[in-house]
Coordinates of C-alpha atoms in Angstrom, one line a residue:
Chain G
M108 CA 7.2 2.1 14.8
P109 CA 9.2 1.6 11.6
V110 CA 12.9 2.1 11.7
G111 CA 13.9 5.7 11.3
A112 CA 10.4 7.0 11.9
G113 CA 11.5 9.3 14.6
V114 CA 14.1 11.0 12.3
A115 CA 11.5 11.2 9.5
Q116 CA 9.0 12.7 11.8
R117 CA 11.5 15.4 12.8
L118 CA 12.3 16.1 9.1
F119 CA 8.7 16.3 8.0
V120 CA 7.0 18.6 10.4
D121 CA 3.4 19.0 9.3
P122 CA 2.5 22.5 8.2
P123 CA -1.0 23.6 9.5
S124 CA -2.5 23.2 6.0
R125 CA -1.6 19.6 5.8
R126 CA -2.8 19.0 9.3
A127 CA -6.2 20.6 8.3
V128 CA -6.8 18.1 5.6
R129 CA -5.9 15.2 7.9
D130 CA -8.5 16.5 10.3
R131 CA -11.1 16.5 7.6
V132 CA -10.1 13.0 6.2
P133 CA -8.4 11.3 9.1
D134 CA -7.2 8.4 7.1
A135 CA -6.9 7.9 3.3
T136 CA -7.8 4.2 3.6
P137 CA -11.5 4.2 4.7
P138 CA -12.7 6.5 1.9
R139 CA -10.9 4.3 -0.7
L140 CA -12.2 1.1 0.8
L141 CA -15.8 2.6 0.6
A142 CA -15.2 3.5 -3.0
G143 CA -13.7 0.1 -3.7
R144 CA -10.8 1.7 -5.6
D145 CA -7.3 2.5 -4.3
R146 CA -7.0 5.9 -5.8
L147 CA -8.0 9.4 -4.9
G148 CA -11.8 9.6 -4.8
R149 CA -14.4 12.3 -4.7
V150 CA -14.5 12.6 -1.0
E151 CA -10.8 13.0 -0.6
K152 CA -10.8 15.4 -3.6
D153 CA -13.4 17.6 -1.9
A154 CA -11.6 17.6 1.4
I155 CA -8.3 18.5 -0.3
L156 CA -10.0 21.3 -2.2
E157 CA -11.6 22.6 0.9
A158 CA -8.2 22.8 2.6
V159 CA -6.5 24.4 -0.5
L160 CA -9.2 27.0 -0.7
A161 CA -9.0 27.7 3.0
G162 CA -5.3 28.2 2.6
T163 CA -5.3 30.3 -0.7
A164 CA -8.7 31.8 -1.7
P165 CA -9.9 35.1 -0.2
K166 CA -12.5 34.3 2.4
P167 CA -16.2 34.6 1.4
A168 CA -18.6 36.4 3.7
R169 CA -19.5 34.1 6.5
A170 CA -22.6 33.6 8.5
W171 CA -21.2 35.2 11.6
W172 CA -24.0 37.7 11.7
W173 CA -26.5 35.4 13.3
V174 CA -24.3 35.4 16.4
A175 CA -24.0 39.2 16.5
L176 CA -27.7 39.8 15.8
P177 CA -28.8 41.1 19.3
A178 CA -26.4 44.1 19.1
F179 CA -27.2 44.8 15.5
A180 CA -30.9 44.5 16.1
A181 CA -30.8 47.3 18.8
A182 CA -28.6 49.4 16.6
A183 CA -30.8 49.0 13.5
I184 CA -34.1 49.7 15.4
A185 CA -32.6 52.9 16.8
L186 CA -31.4 53.8 13.4
V187 CA -34.7 53.3 11.7
L188 CA -36.6 55.1 14.4
L189 CA -34.3 58.1 14.8
W190 CA -33.3 58.6 11.2
P191 CA -34.6 62.0 9.9
R192 CA -37.5 61.4 7.6
A193 CA -37.0 62.3 4.0
K194 CA -39.2 64.6 2.1
P195 CA -41.8 62.9 0.0
D196 CA -40.6 62.3 -3.6
D197 CA -41.4 60.2 -6.6
F198 CA -40.9 56.9 -4.7
T199 CA -43.2 57.8 -1.7
A200 CA -46.6 56.3 -1.9
R201 CA -49.3 58.7 -2.9
G202 CA -53.0 58.9 -2.4
G203 CA -52.9 57.0 0.9
G204 CA -52.0 53.7 -0.6
A205 CA -49.7 51.3 1.3
P206 CA -46.2 50.9 0.1
V207 CA -45.7 47.8 -2.1
A208 CA -42.5 45.8 -2.3
M209 CA -42.2 43.4 -5.3
F210 CA -39.3 41.7 -6.9
A211 CA -38.7 38.8 -9.1
P212 CA -35.3 37.4 -10.1
S213 CA -34.7 36.9 -13.8
C214 CA -34.4 33.1 -13.3
T215 CA -35.2 30.7 -10.5
T216 CA -33.1 27.8 -11.9
C217 CA -30.1 29.6 -13.2
A218 CA -27.0 28.5 -15.1
R219 CA -23.7 29.0 -13.3
G220 CA -22.1 32.1 -14.9
A221 CA -25.4 33.6 -15.9
K222 CA -26.4 37.2 -15.0
L223 CA -29.2 37.6 -12.5
A224 CA -31.4 40.7 -13.0
F225 CA -33.9 42.0 -10.5
D226 CA -37.3 43.0 -11.8
L227 CA -38.9 45.4 -9.2
Q228 CA -42.0 46.3 -11.3
G229 CA -44.9 47.1 -9.2
T230 CA -42.8 48.5 -6.3
T231 CA -44.1 51.7 -4.8
G232 CA -43.4 53.6 -1.6
Y233 CA -39.8 52.4 -1.1
R234 CA -36.8 54.3 -2.4
Y235 CA -33.9 52.0 -1.5
F236 CA -33.2 48.4 -2.4
A237 CA -30.6 45.9 -1.3
A238 CA -30.0 42.3 -2.2
F239 CA -28.1 39.3 -0.8
A240 CA -28.3 35.5 -1.1
R241 CA -27.9 32.9 1.6
T242 CA -27.1 29.2 1.2
N243 CA -28.6 26.5 3.3
A244 CA -25.3 26.3 5.2
G245 CA -25.7 30.0 6.2
D246 CA -23.1 31.5 3.9
V247 CA -24.0 35.0 2.8
V248 CA -23.2 36.5 -0.6
W249 CA -23.8 40.2 -0.7
Y250 CA -24.9 41.7 -4.0
F251 CA -25.5 45.4 -3.2
T252 CA -26.9 47.7 -0.6
G253 CA -28.4 51.2 -0.8
K254 CA -29.5 51.1 -4.5
D255 CA -31.5 54.3 -5.0
L256 CA -34.5 53.3 -7.0
A257 CA -35.0 56.8 -8.1
T258 CA -32.0 56.5 -10.4
S259 CA -31.4 52.8 -10.8
L260 CA -34.4 51.4 -12.6
A261 CA -35.0 51.0 -16.3
R262 CA -38.5 50.0 -17.1
G263 CA -38.9 48.5 -13.6
V264 CA -35.7 46.5 -13.8
L265 CA -32.6 47.3 -11.7
D266 CA -29.8 48.6 -13.8
E267 CA -27.3 46.3 -12.1
T268 CA -27.0 42.6 -12.6
V269 CA -24.9 40.0 -10.7
V270 CA -23.0 37.1 -12.1
L271 CA -23.9 33.8 -10.5
E272 CA -20.6 32.0 -9.9
T273 CA -21.1 29.2 -7.5
S274 CA -23.6 26.3 -7.8
G275 CA -26.0 25.6 -5.1
D276 CA -29.4 26.4 -3.6
Y277 CA -29.9 29.9 -2.4
R278 CA -32.5 32.0 -0.8
L279 CA -32.4 35.4 -2.4
Y280 CA -33.4 38.4 -0.2
G281 CA -34.6 41.7 -1.5
V282 CA -34.7 44.5 1.2
F283 CA -36.8 47.5 0.5
S284 CA -36.5 50.5 2.6
Q285 CA -37.4 54.2 2.7
Q286 CA -33.9 55.1 4.0
P287 CA -30.6 53.5 2.8
L288 CA -29.6 50.6 5.0
D289 CA -26.0 49.3 5.2
R290 CA -25.1 45.6 5.8
D291 CA -25.2 45.9 9.6
A292 CA -28.6 47.4 9.5
I293 CA -29.8 44.7 7.2
K294 CA -28.3 42.0 9.4
A295 CA -30.1 43.4 12.4
L296 CA -33.5 42.9 10.6
F297 CA -33.2 39.1 11.1
A298 CA -34.0 37.4 14.4
D299 CA -32.0 34.5 15.8
D300 CA -34.2 32.0 14.2
G301 CA -33.9 33.7 10.8
R302 CA -37.3 35.3 10.9
V303 CA -37.6 38.9 9.7
R304 CA -38.3 41.5 12.3
E305 CA -41.1 43.9 11.6
V306 CA -39.6 47.4 11.1
A307 CA -41.5 50.4 9.9
G308 CA -40.5 51.5 6.5
V309 CA -38.6 48.3 5.7
K310 CA -39.9 45.3 3.8
V311 CA -38.0 42.0 3.2
V312 CA -39.0 39.8 0.3
D313 CA -37.3 36.4 -0.4
R314 CA -37.2 34.0 -3.3
E315 CA -35.6 30.7 -3.9
I316 CA -33.1 30.2 -6.7
A317 CA -30.9 27.3 -7.7
I318 CA -27.6 27.7 -9.6
R319 CA -26.6 24.7 -11.6
Chain A
M230 CA -5.2 22.3 -24.2
T231 CA -4.9 24.6 -21.2
I232 CA -8.1 25.4 -19.3
F233 CA -7.5 29.1 -19.8
R234 CA -7.3 29.0 -23.6
D235 CA -10.1 31.2 -25.0
D236 CA -11.5 31.8 -21.5
R237 CA -10.1 35.1 -20.4
P238 CA -12.9 35.7 -17.8
L239 CA -11.9 32.4 -16.1
L240 CA -8.2 33.5 -16.1
E241 CA -9.2 36.9 -14.6
R242 CA -11.3 35.2 -11.8
F243 CA -8.5 32.7 -11.2
R244 CA -6.0 35.5 -10.7
R245 CA -8.4 37.2 -8.3
G246 CA -8.6 34.0 -6.3
D247 CA -12.3 33.4 -7.0
R248 CA -13.3 30.2 -5.3
A249 CA -15.4 28.9 -8.2
A250 CA -12.5 29.5 -10.7
L251 CA -10.0 27.8 -8.4
A252 CA -12.4 24.8 -8.0
A253 CA -12.7 24.6 -11.8
V254 CA -9.0 24.5 -12.3
Y255 CA -8.6 22.0 -9.5
E256 CA -11.2 19.6 -11.0
R257 CA -9.6 19.8 -14.4
Y258 CA -6.2 18.8 -13.2
V259 CA -6.4 16.9 -9.9
D260 CA -6.5 13.4 -11.4
D261 CA -3.3 14.2 -13.4
V262 CA -1.5 15.4 -10.3
A263 CA -2.7 12.4 -8.2
T264 CA -1.6 9.9 -10.9
L265 CA 1.9 11.4 -11.0
A266 CA 2.1 11.3 -7.2
R267 CA 0.9 7.7 -7.1
R268 CA 3.0 6.3 -9.9
G269 CA 6.3 8.3 -9.5
F270 CA 8.7 9.1 -12.3
T271 CA 12.2 8.7 -13.6
M272 CA 14.7 11.6 -13.6
E273 CA 16.9 11.1 -16.6
S274 CA 18.9 14.2 -15.9
S275 CA 20.2 12.6 -12.7
G276 CA 21.3 9.3 -14.1
H277 CA 17.8 7.6 -14.3
V278 CA 16.9 8.0 -10.6
Y279 CA 13.5 6.6 -10.1
V280 CA 11.4 8.7 -7.7
R281 CA 8.9 6.2 -6.2
G282 CA 5.2 6.8 -6.1
A283 CA 3.8 7.9 -2.8
S284 CA 1.7 6.1 -0.1
R285 CA -1.9 6.9 0.2
E286 CA -1.4 9.7 2.8
A287 CA 1.7 11.1 1.0
E288 CA -0.2 11.0 -2.3
R289 CA -3.0 13.1 -0.8
E290 CA -0.4 15.5 0.8
L291 CA 1.4 15.9 -2.5
V292 CA -1.9 16.7 -4.3
Q293 CA -2.8 19.2 -1.6
D294 CA 0.7 20.9 -1.5
T295 CA 0.8 21.1 -5.3
F296 CA -2.4 23.1 -5.4
L297 CA -1.5 25.2 -2.3
R298 CA 1.7 26.2 -4.1
A299 CA 0.0 26.7 -7.4
F300 CA -3.0 28.7 -6.0
A301 CA -1.0 31.0 -3.8
A302 CA -1.5 34.6 -4.7
P303 CA 2.0 35.2 -6.2
A304 CA 1.8 32.1 -8.4
R305 CA -1.7 32.9 -9.6
T306 CA -0.9 36.5 -10.5
A307 CA 2.4 35.6 -12.1
Y308 CA 0.9 32.9 -14.4
D309 CA 0.7 34.4 -17.9
G310 CA -2.4 32.4 -19.1
I311 CA -0.6 31.4 -22.3
S312 CA 1.8 28.6 -21.2
P313 CA 0.2 25.2 -20.8
Y314 CA -1.0 24.9 -17.2
R315 CA -0.8 21.1 -16.8
P316 CA 3.0 20.8 -17.3
Y317 CA 3.4 23.7 -15.0
L318 CA 1.4 22.0 -12.2
L319 CA 3.1 18.6 -12.8
R320 CA 6.5 20.4 -12.4
I321 CA 5.4 21.5 -9.0
T322 CA 4.4 18.0 -8.1
K323 CA 7.8 16.6 -9.3
N324 CA 9.7 19.2 -7.4
L325 CA 7.8 18.4 -4.2
M326 CA 8.5 14.6 -4.8
I327 CA 12.2 15.2 -5.5
D328 CA 12.5 17.3 -2.3
R329 CA 10.8 14.5 -0.3
H330 CA 13.0 11.8 -2.0
R331 CA 16.1 13.8 -1.0
A332 CA 14.9 14.3 2.5
A333 CA 14.0 10.6 2.8
K334 CA 17.5 9.6 1.6
A335 CA 19.1 12.1 4.1
A336 CA 16.9 10.5 6.9
A337 CA 18.0 7.0 5.8
K338 CA 21.7 8.1 5.8
H339 CA 21.3 9.5 9.3
V340 CA 19.9 6.2 10.5
D341 CA 22.9 4.4 8.8
D342 CA 25.4 6.8 10.5
T343 CA 23.9 6.0 13.9
G344 CA 24.6 2.3 13.4
V345 CA 21.3 0.8 12.4
G346 CA 22.8 -0.3 9.1
D347 CA 21.6 -0.2 5.5
I348 CA 18.0 0.8 5.7
D349 CA 17.1 -0.5 2.2
A350 CA 18.4 -3.9 3.0
L351 CA 16.7 -3.9 6.4
L352 CA 13.3 -2.9 4.8
A353 CA 13.7 -5.5 2.0
A354 CA 14.4 -8.2 4.5
N355 CA 11.3 -7.3 6.6
A356 CA 9.2 -7.1 3.4
D357 CA 10.1 -10.6 2.3
L358 CA 6.7 -12.4 2.4
G359 CA 7.2 -14.9 -0.3
G360 CA 6.7 -12.6 -3.3
V361 CA 3.3 -11.3 -2.0
D362 CA 2.9 -7.5 -1.9
P363 CA 2.0 -6.8 1.8
V364 CA 0.1 -3.6 0.9
A365 CA -2.0 -5.5 -1.6
L366 CA -2.7 -8.2 0.9
D367 CA -3.8 -5.7 3.5
W368 CA -6.0 -4.0 0.9
Q369 CA -7.8 -7.3 0.0
A370 CA -8.4 -8.1 3.7
Q371 CA -9.7 -4.6 4.4
L372 CA -11.9 -4.7 1.3
A373 CA -13.6 -7.9 2.5
A374 CA -14.1 -6.3 5.9
T375 CA -15.5 -3.2 4.3
R376 CA -18.1 -5.3 2.5
A377 CA -19.2 -6.9 5.7
Y378 CA -19.4 -3.4 7.3
L379 CA -21.5 -2.1 4.5
A380 CA -24.0 -5.0 4.9
T381 CA -24.7 -3.7 8.4
L382 CA -25.9 -0.2 7.2
D383 CA -29.5 0.7 6.7
A384 CA -30.7 1.3 3.1
E385 CA -30.5 5.1 3.1
T386 CA -27.1 5.2 4.5
R387 CA -25.9 2.6 2.1
Q388 CA -27.4 4.5 -0.8
I389 CA -25.7 7.7 0.2
V390 CA -22.3 5.9 0.7
T391 CA -22.6 4.2 -2.7
L392 CA -23.5 7.5 -4.5
R393 CA -20.9 9.5 -2.8
F394 CA -17.9 7.1 -2.7
E395 CA -18.5 4.7 -5.6
D396 CA -20.3 6.9 -8.0
E397 CA -18.3 10.0 -6.9
L398 CA -21.3 12.4 -7.0
S399 CA -21.1 15.7 -5.3
Q400 CA -22.8 16.2 -2.0
E401 CA -25.4 18.4 -3.7
D402 CA -26.2 15.8 -6.3
V403 CA -26.5 13.0 -3.7
A404 CA -28.8 15.2 -1.6
A405 CA -31.0 15.8 -4.7
K406 CA -31.1 12.2 -5.6
V407 CA -31.9 10.8 -2.1
G408 CA -34.2 13.7 -1.1
C409 CA -32.3 15.0 1.9
T410 CA -30.2 18.0 2.8
R411 CA -26.5 18.4 1.9
R412 CA -25.7 18.6 5.6
R413 CA -27.2 15.1 6.0
V414 CA -25.1 13.7 3.2
R415 CA -22.0 15.2 4.8
S416 CA -22.9 13.8 8.2
V417 CA -23.5 10.3 6.8
E418 CA -20.3 10.2 4.9
E419 CA -18.2 11.4 7.9
R420 CA -19.9 8.9 10.1
A421 CA -19.4 6.0 7.6
Q422 CA -15.6 6.7 7.5
A423 CA -15.3 7.0 11.3
E424 CA -17.3 3.8 11.8
L425 CA -15.4 1.9 9.1
T426 CA -12.1 3.0 10.7
A427 CA -13.3 1.7 14.1
Y428 CA -14.6 -1.5 12.5
L429 CA -11.2 -2.2 10.9
R430 CA -9.2 -1.3 14.0
Q431 CA -11.3 -3.7 16.1
R432 CA -10.3 -6.4 13.7
G433 CA -6.6 -5.5 13.6
L434 CA -6.9 -4.5 9.9
L435 CA -6.0 -0.8 10.4
S436 CA -3.4 0.7 12.8

């Protein structure tokens, strides 16, 4: 141990944030050796950014809901079964036809910062719509829930758009329902393995998009 | 030119703490902060005191602490969006370096007071290796061992390591190039670092 290290150690007590980055990159030397350059490289920069964001940015929605699914599943099924049925209206299927849920995002390979619109043309028999996206890592970005299609469509396109802020590959989910569903009820639609449960009056449609 | 000039939406998102906006600001200035932390600077106002550049670990900590301070909610919301942002950030780095410089001097004085003697003279004597920089010497030996370690890797791992560390591509871009998942890239890069650390330690090249 170098002379005075004990004193220095007492003077420089690691704050938690600094310890966090050390945990991610245990030593600065190996990544620099692998890069062949003795300066801050991409891997270290990414680790630092991760630690900085963890310490400063408001937390995004996390994929905790896969863990809590059993409880939500029971609640949602009960909700859907026991919810009082609405009277037929403009968005209830007529003439005995089965309800149809259709949606297309305005882009599938989208530029970061672009606005994403939801084209629901062809949808019948469902009154409410919700949308969210999920990354491969399981992070969830909620866009909206409980959009009343009776008042939110203009020529088949939802009147609300979302700004795509973070690059990556996403699976975009559109949830159609005859009753408004909140986030918990929507989370309960998904089984542990990510498959969608069959629930009367609800249809989930998914699409892949990439934000570059 | 400051990153926020003519980009009011970015400034608004930055102030809200939007992760993509913070990441954009970080990417724009991280190299400047790291360069200052590595090279050090001279304080003319204090009689030309030279604040030495940091070690690798300290450099990384300075970069991290600079952005932690600059991205904290009070600093984000207080920034007017008009003053140049780079000098503001580098001022934070300098202040952190000055704080550490003073703390190190205080630590050295404490050692002196306890009878160990002049720490600078002691360190200088220990560092006398005939004019060869011991850090550079270590680096060359470690680099040679790293090349030997890389030669033991399979083709896919070596490609991921090259793209990620040498070419500095993002995990997403490496995954797209190699045709695997981002998770796989992350796992390979973490394993490569851990294995190289063990490889160097076995050979006495890393403490």
